[in-house]
Short mmCIF file of C-alpha atoms and ligand atoms in Angstrom, two decimals:
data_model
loop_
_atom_site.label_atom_id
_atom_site.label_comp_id
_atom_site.label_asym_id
_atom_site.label_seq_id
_atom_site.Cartn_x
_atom_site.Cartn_y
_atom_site.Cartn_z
CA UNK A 4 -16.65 -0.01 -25.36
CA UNK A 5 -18.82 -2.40 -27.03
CA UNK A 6 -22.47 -2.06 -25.03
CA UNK A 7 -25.28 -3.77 -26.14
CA UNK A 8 -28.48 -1.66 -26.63
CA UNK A 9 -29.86 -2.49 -23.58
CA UNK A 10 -27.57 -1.32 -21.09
CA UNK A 11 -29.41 0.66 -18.23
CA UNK A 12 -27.65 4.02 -17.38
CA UNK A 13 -27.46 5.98 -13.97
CA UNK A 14 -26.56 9.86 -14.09
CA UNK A 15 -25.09 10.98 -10.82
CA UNK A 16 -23.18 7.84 -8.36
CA UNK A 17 -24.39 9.04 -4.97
CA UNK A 18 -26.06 6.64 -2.45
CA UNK A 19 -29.31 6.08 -4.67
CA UNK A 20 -27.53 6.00 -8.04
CA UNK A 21 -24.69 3.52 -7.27
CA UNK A 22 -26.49 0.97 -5.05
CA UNK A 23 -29.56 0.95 -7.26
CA UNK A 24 -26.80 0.49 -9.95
CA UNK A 25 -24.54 -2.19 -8.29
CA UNK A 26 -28.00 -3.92 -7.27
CA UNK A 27 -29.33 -4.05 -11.42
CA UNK A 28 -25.37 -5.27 -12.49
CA UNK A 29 -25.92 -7.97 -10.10
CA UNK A 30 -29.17 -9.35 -11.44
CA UNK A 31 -27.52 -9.25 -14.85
CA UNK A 32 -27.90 -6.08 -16.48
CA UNK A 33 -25.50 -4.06 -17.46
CA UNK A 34 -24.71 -0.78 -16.63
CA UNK A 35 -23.32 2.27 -17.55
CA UNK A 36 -22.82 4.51 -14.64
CA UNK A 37 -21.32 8.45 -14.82
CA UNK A 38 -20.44 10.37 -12.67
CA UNK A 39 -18.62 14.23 -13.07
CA UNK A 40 -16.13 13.30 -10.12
CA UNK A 41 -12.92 11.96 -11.70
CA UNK A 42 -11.45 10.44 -8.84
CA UNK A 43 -14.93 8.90 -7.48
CA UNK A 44 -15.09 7.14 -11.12
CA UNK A 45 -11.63 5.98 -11.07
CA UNK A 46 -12.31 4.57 -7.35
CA UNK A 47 -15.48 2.91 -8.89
CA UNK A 48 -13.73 1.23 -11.50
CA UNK A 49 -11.34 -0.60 -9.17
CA UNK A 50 -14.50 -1.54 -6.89
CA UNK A 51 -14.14 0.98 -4.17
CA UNK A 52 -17.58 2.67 -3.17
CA UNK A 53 -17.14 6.49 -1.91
CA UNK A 54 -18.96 5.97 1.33
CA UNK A 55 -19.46 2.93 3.36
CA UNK A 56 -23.01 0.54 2.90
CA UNK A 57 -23.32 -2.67 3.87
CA UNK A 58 -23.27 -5.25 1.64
CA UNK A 59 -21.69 -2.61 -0.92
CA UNK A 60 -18.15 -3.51 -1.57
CA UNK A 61 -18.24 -7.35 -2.12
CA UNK A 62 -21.24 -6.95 -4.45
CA UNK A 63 -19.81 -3.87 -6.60
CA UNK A 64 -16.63 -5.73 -6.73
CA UNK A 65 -18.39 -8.36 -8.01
CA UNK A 66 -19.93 -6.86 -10.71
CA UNK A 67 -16.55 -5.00 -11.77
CA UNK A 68 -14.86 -7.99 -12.24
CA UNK A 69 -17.88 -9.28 -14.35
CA UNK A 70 -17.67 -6.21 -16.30
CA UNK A 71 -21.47 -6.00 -16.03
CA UNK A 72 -20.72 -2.33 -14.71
CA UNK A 73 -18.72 0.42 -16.45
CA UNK A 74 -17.66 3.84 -14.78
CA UNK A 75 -17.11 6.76 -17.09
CA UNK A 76 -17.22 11.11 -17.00
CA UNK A 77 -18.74 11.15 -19.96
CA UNK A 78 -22.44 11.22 -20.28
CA UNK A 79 -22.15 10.87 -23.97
CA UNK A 80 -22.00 6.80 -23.32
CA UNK A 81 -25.57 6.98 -21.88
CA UNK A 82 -26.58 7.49 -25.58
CA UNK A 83 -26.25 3.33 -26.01
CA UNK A 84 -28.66 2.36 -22.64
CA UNK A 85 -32.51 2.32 -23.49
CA UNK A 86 -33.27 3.35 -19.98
CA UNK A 87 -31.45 6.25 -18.40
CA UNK A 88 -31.93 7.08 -14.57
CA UNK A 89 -31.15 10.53 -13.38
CA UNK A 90 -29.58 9.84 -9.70
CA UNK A 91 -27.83 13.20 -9.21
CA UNK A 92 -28.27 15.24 -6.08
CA UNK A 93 -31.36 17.87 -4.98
CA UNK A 94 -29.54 20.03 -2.65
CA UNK A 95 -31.35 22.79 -0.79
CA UNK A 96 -30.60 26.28 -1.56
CA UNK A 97 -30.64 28.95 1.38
CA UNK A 98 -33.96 29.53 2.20
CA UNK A 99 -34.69 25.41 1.81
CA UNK A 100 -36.48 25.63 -1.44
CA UNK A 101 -35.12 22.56 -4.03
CA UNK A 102 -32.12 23.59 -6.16
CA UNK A 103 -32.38 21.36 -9.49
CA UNK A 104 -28.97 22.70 -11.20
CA UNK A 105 -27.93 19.11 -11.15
CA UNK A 106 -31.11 17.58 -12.30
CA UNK A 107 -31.02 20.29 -15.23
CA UNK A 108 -27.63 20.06 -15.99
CA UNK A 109 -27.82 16.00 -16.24
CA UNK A 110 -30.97 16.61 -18.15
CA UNK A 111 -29.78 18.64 -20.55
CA UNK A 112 -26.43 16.39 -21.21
CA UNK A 113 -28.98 13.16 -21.50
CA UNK A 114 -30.98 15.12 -24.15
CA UNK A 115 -27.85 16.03 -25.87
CA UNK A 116 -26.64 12.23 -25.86
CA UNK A 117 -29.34 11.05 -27.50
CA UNK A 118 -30.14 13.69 -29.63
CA UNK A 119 -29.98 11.94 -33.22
CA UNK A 120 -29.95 8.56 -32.06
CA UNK A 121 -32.90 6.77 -33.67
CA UNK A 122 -33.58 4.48 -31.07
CA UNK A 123 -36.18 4.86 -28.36
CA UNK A 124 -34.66 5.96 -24.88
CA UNK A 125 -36.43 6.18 -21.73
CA UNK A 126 -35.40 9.10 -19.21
CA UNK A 127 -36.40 8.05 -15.45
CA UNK A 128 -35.95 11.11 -12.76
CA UNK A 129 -34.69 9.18 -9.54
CA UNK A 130 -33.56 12.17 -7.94
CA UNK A 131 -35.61 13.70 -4.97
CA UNK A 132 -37.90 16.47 -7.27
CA UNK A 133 -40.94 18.75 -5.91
CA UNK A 134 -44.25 17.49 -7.39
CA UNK A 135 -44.22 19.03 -11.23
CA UNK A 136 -40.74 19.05 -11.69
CA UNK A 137 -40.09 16.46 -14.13
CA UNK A 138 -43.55 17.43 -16.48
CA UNK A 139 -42.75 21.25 -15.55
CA UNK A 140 -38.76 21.19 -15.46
CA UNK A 141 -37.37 18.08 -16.79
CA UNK A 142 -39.38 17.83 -20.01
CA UNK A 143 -38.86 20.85 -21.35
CA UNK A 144 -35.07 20.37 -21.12
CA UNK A 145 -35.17 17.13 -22.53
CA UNK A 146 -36.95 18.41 -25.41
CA UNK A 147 -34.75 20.88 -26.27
CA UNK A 148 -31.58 18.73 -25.58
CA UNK A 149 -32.42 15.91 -27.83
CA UNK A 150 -34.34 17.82 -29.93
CA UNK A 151 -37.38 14.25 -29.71
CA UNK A 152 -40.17 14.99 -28.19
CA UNK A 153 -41.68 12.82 -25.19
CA UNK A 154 -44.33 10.27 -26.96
CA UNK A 155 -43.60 7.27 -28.98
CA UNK A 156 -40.01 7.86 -29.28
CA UNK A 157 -39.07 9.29 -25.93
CA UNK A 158 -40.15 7.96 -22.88
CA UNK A 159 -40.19 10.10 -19.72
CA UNK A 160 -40.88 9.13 -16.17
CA UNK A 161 -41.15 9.75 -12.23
CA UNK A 162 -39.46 6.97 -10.18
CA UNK A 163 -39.16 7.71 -6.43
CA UNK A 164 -36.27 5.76 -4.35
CA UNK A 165 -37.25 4.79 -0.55
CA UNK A 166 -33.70 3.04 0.17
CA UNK A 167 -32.81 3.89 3.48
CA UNK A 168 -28.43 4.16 4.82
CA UNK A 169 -27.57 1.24 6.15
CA UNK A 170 -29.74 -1.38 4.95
CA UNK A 171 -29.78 0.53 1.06
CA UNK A 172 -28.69 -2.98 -0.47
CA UNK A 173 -30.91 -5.20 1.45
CA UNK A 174 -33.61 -1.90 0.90
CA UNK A 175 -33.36 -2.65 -3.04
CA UNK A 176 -33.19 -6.57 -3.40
CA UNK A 177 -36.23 -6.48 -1.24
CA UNK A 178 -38.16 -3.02 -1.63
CA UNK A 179 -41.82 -2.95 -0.26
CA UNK A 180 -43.35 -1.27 -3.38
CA UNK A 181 -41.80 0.14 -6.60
CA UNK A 182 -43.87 3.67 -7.78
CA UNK A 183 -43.77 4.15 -11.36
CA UNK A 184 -45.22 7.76 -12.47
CA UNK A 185 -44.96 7.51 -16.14
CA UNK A 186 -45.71 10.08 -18.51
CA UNK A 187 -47.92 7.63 -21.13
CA UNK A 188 -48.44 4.03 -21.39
CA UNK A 189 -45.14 3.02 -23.50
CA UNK A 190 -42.66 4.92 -20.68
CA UNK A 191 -45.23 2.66 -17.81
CA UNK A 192 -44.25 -0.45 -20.08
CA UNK A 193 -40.87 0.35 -20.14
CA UNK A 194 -40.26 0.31 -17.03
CA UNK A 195 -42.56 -2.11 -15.37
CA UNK A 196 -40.84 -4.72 -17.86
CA UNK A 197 -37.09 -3.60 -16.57
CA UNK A 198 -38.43 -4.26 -12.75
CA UNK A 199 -39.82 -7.39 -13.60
CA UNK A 200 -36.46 -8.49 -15.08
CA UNK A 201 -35.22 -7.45 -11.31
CA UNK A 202 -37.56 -8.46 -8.83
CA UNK A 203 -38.40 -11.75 -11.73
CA UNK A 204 -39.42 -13.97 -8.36
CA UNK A 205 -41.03 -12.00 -5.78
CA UNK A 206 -43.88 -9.95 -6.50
CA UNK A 207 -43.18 -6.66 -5.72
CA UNK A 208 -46.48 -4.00 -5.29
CA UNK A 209 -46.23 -1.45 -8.18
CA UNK A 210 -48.06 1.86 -7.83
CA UNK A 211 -48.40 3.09 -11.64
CA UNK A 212 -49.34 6.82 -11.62
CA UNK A 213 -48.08 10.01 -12.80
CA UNK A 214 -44.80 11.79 -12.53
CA UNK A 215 -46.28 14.36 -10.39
CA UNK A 216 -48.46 11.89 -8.07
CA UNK A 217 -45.20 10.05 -7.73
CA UNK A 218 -43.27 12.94 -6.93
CA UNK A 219 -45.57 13.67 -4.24
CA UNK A 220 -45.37 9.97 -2.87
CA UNK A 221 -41.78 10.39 -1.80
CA UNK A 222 -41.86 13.83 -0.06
CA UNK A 223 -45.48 12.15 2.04
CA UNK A 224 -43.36 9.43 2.46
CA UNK A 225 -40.47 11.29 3.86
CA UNK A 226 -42.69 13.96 5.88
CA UNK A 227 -44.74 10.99 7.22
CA UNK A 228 -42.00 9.26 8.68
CA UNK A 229 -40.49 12.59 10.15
CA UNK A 230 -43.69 13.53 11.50
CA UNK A 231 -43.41 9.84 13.48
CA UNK A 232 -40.02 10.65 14.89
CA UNK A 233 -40.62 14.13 16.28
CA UNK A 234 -44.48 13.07 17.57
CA UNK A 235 -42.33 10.47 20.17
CA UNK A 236 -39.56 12.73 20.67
CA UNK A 237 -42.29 15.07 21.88
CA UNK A 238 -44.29 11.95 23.92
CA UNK A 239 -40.78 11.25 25.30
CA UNK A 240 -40.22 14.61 26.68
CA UNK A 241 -43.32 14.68 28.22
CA UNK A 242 -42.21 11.51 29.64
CA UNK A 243 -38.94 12.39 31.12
CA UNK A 244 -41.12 15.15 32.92
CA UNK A 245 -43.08 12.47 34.59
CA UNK A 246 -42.30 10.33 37.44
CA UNK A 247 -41.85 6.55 36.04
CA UNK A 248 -43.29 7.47 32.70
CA UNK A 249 -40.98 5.38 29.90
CA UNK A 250 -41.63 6.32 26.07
CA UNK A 251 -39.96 2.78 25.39
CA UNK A 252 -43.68 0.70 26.72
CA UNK A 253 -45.80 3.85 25.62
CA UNK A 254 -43.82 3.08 22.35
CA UNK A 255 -44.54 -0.66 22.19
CA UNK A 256 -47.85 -0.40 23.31
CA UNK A 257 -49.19 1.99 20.64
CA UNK A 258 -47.18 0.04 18.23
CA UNK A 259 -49.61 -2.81 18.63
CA UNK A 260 -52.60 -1.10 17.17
CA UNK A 261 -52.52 -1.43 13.94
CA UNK A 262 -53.52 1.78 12.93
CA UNK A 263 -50.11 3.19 14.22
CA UNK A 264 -47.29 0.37 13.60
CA UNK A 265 -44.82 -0.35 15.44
CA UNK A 266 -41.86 1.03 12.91
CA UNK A 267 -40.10 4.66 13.66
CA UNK A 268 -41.42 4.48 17.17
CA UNK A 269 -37.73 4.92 18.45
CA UNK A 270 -37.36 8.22 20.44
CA UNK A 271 -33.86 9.72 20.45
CA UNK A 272 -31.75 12.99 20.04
CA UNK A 273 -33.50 13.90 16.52
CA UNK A 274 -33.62 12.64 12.89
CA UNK A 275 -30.39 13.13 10.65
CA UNK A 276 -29.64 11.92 7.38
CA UNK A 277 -29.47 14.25 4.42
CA UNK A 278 -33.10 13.62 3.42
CA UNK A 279 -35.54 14.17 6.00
CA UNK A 280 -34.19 17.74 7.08
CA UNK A 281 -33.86 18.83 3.35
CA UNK A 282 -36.97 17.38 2.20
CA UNK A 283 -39.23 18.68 4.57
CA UNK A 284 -37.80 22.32 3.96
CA UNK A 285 -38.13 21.91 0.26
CA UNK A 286 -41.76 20.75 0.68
CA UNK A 287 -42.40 23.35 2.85
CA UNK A 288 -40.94 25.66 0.37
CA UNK A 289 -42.70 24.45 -1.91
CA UNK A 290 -46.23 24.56 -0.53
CA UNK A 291 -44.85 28.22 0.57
CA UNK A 292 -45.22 28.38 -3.15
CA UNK A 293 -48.64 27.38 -3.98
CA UNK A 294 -49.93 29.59 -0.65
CA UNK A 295 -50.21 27.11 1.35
CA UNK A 296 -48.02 27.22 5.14
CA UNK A 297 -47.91 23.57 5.53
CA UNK A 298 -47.68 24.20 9.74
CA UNK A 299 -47.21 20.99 10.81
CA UNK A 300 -44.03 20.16 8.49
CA UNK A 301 -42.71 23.54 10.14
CA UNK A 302 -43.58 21.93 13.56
CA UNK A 303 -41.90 18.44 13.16
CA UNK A 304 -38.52 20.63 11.98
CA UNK A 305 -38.66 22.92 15.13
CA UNK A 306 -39.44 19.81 17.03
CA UNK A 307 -36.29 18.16 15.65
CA UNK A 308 -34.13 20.97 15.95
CA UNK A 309 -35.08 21.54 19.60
CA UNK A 310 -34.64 17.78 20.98
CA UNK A 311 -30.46 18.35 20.98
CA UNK A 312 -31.27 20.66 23.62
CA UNK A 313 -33.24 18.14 25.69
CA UNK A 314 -30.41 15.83 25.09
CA UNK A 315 -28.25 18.37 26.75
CA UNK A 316 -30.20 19.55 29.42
CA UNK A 317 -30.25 15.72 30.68
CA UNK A 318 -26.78 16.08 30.94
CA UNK A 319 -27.25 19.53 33.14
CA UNK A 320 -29.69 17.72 35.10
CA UNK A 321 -26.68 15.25 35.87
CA UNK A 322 -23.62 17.51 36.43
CA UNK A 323 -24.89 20.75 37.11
CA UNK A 324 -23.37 23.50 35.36
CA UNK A 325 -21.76 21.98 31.96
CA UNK A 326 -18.51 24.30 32.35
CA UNK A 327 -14.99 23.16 32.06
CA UNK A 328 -16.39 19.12 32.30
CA UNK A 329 -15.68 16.35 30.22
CA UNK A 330 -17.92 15.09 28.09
CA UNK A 331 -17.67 11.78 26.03
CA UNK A 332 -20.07 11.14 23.49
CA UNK A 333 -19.67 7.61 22.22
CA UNK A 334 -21.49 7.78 18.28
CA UNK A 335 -21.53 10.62 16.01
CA UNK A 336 -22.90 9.40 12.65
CA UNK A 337 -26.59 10.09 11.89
CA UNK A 338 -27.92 6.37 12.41
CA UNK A 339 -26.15 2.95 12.78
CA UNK A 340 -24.97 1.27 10.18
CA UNK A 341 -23.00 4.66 8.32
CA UNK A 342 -20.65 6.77 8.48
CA UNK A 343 -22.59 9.47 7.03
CA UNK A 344 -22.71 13.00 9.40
CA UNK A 345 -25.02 14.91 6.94
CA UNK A 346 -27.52 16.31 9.39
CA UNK A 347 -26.52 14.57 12.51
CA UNK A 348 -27.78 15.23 15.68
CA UNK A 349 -24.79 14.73 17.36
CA UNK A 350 -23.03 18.00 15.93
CA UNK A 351 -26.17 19.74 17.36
CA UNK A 352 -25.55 17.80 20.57
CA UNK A 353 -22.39 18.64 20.60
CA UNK A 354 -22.61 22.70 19.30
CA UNK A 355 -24.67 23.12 22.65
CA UNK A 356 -22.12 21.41 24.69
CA UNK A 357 -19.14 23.19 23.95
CA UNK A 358 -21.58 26.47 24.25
CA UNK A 359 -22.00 25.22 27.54
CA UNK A 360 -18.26 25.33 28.15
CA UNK A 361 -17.88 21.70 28.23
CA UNK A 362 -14.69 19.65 27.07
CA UNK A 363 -16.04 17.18 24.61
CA UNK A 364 -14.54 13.79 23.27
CA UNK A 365 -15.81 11.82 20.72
CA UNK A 366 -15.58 8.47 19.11
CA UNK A 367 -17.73 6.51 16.39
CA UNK A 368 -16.72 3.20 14.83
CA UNK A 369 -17.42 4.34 11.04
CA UNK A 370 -17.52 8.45 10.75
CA UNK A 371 -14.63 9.58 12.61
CA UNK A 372 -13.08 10.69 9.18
CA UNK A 373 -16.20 12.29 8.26
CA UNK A 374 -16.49 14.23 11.76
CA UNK A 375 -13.20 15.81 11.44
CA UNK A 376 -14.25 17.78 8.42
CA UNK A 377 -17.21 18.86 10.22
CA UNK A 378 -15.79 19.23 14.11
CA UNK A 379 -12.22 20.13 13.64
CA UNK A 380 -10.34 20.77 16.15
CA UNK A 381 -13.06 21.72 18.45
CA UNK A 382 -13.59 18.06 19.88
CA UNK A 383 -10.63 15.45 20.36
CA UNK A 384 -11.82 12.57 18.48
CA UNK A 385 -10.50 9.23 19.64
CA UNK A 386 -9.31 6.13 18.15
CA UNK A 387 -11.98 3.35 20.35
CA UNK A 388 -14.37 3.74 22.71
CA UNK A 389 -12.59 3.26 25.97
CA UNK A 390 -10.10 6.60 25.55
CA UNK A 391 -13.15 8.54 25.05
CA UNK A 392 -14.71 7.36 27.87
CA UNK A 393 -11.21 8.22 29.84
CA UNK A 394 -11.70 11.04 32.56
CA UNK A 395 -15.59 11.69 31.35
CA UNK A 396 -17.14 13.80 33.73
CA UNK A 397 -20.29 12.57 31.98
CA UNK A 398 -20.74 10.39 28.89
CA UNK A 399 -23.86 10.36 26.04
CA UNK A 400 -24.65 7.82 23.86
CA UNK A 401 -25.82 9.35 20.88
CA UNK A 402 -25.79 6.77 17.98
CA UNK A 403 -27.01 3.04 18.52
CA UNK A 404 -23.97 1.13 17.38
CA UNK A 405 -23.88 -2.75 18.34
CA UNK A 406 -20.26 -1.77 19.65
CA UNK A 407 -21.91 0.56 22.13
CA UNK A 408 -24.40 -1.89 23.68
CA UNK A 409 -21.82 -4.46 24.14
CA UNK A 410 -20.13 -2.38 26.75
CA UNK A 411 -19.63 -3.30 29.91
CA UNK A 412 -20.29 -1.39 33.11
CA UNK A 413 -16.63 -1.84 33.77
CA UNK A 414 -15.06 -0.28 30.84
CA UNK A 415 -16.97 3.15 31.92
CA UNK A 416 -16.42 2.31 36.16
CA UNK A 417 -12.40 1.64 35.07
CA UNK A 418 -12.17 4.95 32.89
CA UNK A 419 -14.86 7.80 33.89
CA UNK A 420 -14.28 10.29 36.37
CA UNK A 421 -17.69 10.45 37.75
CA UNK A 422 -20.33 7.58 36.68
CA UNK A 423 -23.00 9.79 34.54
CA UNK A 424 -24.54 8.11 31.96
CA UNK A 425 -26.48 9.72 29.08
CA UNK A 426 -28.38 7.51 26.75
CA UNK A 427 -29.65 9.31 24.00
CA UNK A 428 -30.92 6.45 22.20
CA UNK A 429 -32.02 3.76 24.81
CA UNK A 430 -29.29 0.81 24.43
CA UNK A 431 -28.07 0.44 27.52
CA UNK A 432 -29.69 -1.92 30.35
CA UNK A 433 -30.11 -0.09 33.42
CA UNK A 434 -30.49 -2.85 35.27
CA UNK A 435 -26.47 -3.64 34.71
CA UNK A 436 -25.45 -0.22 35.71
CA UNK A 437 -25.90 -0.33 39.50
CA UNK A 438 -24.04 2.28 41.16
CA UNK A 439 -24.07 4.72 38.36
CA UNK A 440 -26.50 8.00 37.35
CA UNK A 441 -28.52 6.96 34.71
CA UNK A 442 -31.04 9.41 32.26
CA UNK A 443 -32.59 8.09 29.37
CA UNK A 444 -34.51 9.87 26.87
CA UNK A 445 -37.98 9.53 27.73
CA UNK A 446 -37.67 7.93 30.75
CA UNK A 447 -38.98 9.72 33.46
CA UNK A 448 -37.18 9.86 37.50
CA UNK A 449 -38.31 7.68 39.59
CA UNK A 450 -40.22 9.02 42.18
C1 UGA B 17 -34.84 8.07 4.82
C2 UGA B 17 -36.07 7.18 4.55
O1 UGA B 17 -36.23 6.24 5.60
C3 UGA B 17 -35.94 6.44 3.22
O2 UGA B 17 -37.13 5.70 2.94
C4 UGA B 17 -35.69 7.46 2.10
O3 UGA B 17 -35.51 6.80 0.85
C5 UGA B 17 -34.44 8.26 2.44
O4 UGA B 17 -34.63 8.95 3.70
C6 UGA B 17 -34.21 9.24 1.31
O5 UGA B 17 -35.08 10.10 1.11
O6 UGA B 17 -33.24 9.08 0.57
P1 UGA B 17 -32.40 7.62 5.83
O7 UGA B 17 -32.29 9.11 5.92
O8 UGA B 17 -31.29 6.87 5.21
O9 UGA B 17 -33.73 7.20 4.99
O10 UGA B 17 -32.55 7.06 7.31
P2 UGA B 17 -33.70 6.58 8.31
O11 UGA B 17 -33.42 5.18 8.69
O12 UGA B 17 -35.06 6.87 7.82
O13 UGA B 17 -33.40 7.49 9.60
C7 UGA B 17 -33.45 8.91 9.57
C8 UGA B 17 -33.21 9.45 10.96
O14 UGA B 17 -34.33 9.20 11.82
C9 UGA B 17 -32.00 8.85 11.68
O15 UGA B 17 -31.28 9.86 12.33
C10 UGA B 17 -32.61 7.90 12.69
O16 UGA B 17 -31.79 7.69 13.82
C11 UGA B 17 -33.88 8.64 13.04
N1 UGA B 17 -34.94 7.73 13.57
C12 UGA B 17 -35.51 6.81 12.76
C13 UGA B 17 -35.33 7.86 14.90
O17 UGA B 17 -34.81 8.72 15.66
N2 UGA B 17 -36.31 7.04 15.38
C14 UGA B 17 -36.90 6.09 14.59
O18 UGA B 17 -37.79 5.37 15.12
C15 UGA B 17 -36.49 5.98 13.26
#
């Protein structure tokens, strides 16, 4: 193929592995991406991302047609980049602790790539790894792969990703810090040089620590902003219980101090995503580990897993008994923005219902493809938002799409049975909606 030496590869072409990738190609270096999914690389290579991102698609096709990407199975090419990111997936095994078959399997083909190759290569774990993992795990597999030893002629290092669905292009042109755990001063080097070829005009704060310390950064980070979700899911619930009380001011006004912030403030049915869940059980697993019950992780789960239920019982509170009616939920991917179900609260939301004996249809303007795997038959998914809403005994807004706010109060007057409205994340203004039964999470009955 003809690579220079300093091509930059990525092991594993999920989320974190082919935007950080497409984002590097387009400030001009080039890239060698694998991936062990045959048809996902052949998809790549005619500029087709697997999942939809904003911002994605025009910039990988970009960088196809520049050639400043190439797609291949065959980790063997990595052998050519100096720097090679392990992106592959940290799945959770059944009782939530980390499984790192991936992370050992792309280790070990690195090692094997490079082993003989007298030129210095620099092995950065992306992936999502419990603290240790890449000095306890990763090295020793490297080692024996490549048959170099980490030092002068093998660099090895920790390099957390905080890119967030949704805005994950945006997320890496503009990241608020880069955390470089490096396991000695050349692998630190290494890579604070390839970021400053990146992020050349804006100065980006760089946390240079260890692989473990930066392993730890991204599970705090993760648990922290959990935590922040299920503390106002739990403030909202004690709102709804209140006369007048609305989370939304209680939410902007603690936002002001500066102590708190005013970012993941926004109560709603309960985190998705396929991070937050999974990363707090593998911490917790983890801690489990070292003897340590890290109770309040344990607390912000249960907290999470319980607030479908308060979703649903809003609906009760509405209709009653839940039994042979028609429910419409308009928004089943995890967040706005995706059309990524991993973890979504609406297939809790929606479990409950149809345990309830309700009749539930669905609609979502990006993961209706990804829902039918998940749902099957046991919802009728429809085409826009105005059949679902057709004969709704009772309809719940569960994800915050732009399409969903811009509805008017006559689309659901001209196509609901009864006018119950269930807004699971806040969009809609009340004041609009005369006429109708309203509940919001967090928003307490007026008295
Ligand atoms: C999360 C983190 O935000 C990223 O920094 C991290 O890199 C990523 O996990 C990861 O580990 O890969 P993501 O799962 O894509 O990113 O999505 P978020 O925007 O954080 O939202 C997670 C869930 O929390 C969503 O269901 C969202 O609706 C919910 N959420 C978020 C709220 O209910 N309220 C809020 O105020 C914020």
């Amino acid at each position: 193929m003809g690579r220079q030496p300093e091509s930059v590869s990525f092991v594993g072409l999920g989320y974190v592995g082919l935007c950080t990738a497409t984002v590097m190609a387009s400030r001009g270096i080039r890239i060698i991406g694998v991936d062990v999914d045959e048809k996902r690389i052949e998809e790549l290579r005619k500029g087709h991302p697997p999942f939809h991102e904003p911002q994605l698609q025009p910039m990988l096709k970009t960088v196809v047609r520049k050639r400043r990407i190439e797609f291949t199975t065959d980790a063997s090419q990595v052998s050519d980049s100096s720097t090679v990111f392990l992106t592959v997936g940290t799945p959770s095994r059944e009782d939530g602790s980390i499984d790192l078959t991936y992370v050992k399997k792309a280790t070990q083909d690195v090692g094997s790539a490079i082993a003989g190759s007298p030129a210095y290569h620099h092995v950065v774990v992306k992936s999502t790894v419990t603290p240790g993992t890449t000095t306890d795990v990763v090295r020793p597999v490297l080692e024996a792969s490549s048959e170099k030893v980490c030092g002068p002629e093998l660099g090895l290092s920790s390099n957390p990703e905080f890119l967030a669905e949704g805005s994950a292009i945006n997320g890496t042109l503009h990241p608020d810090k880069i955390v470089i755990g490096a396991s000695d001063a050349k692998s630190s080097t290494t890579l604070t040089k390839l970021y400053r070829r990146i992020y050349s005009k804006s100065k980006v704060p760089t946390i240079v620590t260890d692989p473990t310390t930066a392993e730890t950064i991204k599970y705090a980070s993760n648990a922290f902003l959990a935590t922040r979700v299920s503390t106002i899911n739990t403030i909202a619930n004690i709102c709804q219980r209140v006369p007048n009380a609305d989370v939304e001011t209680v939410a902007k006004a603690i936002g002001l101090d500066p102590r708190i912030g005013p970012l993941y403030l926004k109560a709603g049915p309960g985190y998705g995503g396929s991070c937050f869940h999974k990363d707090l059980q593998a911490l917790i697993s983890f801690g489990r580990s070292k003897d340590y019950d890290p109770l309040l992780l344990t607390a912000v789960e249960e907290v999470n897993q319980r607030q479908a239920s308060e979703i649903v019982n809003l609906s009760k509170k509405l209709l009653g008994s839940l039994d042979n009616c028609r429910i419409a939920v308009l928004g089943l991917a995890f967040k706005k923005g995706t059309d990524d179900m991993r973890e979504a609260a609406s297939v809790r939301v929606i479990d409950e219902l149809l345990k309830n004996g309700a009749k539930v249809s669905a609609y979502d303007p990006m993961a209706v493809e990804n829902a039918r795997r998940i749902l099957g038959d046991r919802v009728e998914l429809m085409q826009d938002a105005i059949s679902c809403l057709k004969g709704a005994d009772c309809c719940i807004v569960m994800t915050e799409w732009d399409e969903f706010r811009k509805l008017k109060p006559s689309d659901y007057k001209s196509n609901m049975k009864t006018l119950n409205i269930v807004d699971a994340r806040r969009i809609i203004k009340r004041d609009d909606f005369d006429g109708f039964n309203y509940l919001g999470v967090g928003l307490g009955l007026s008295s």
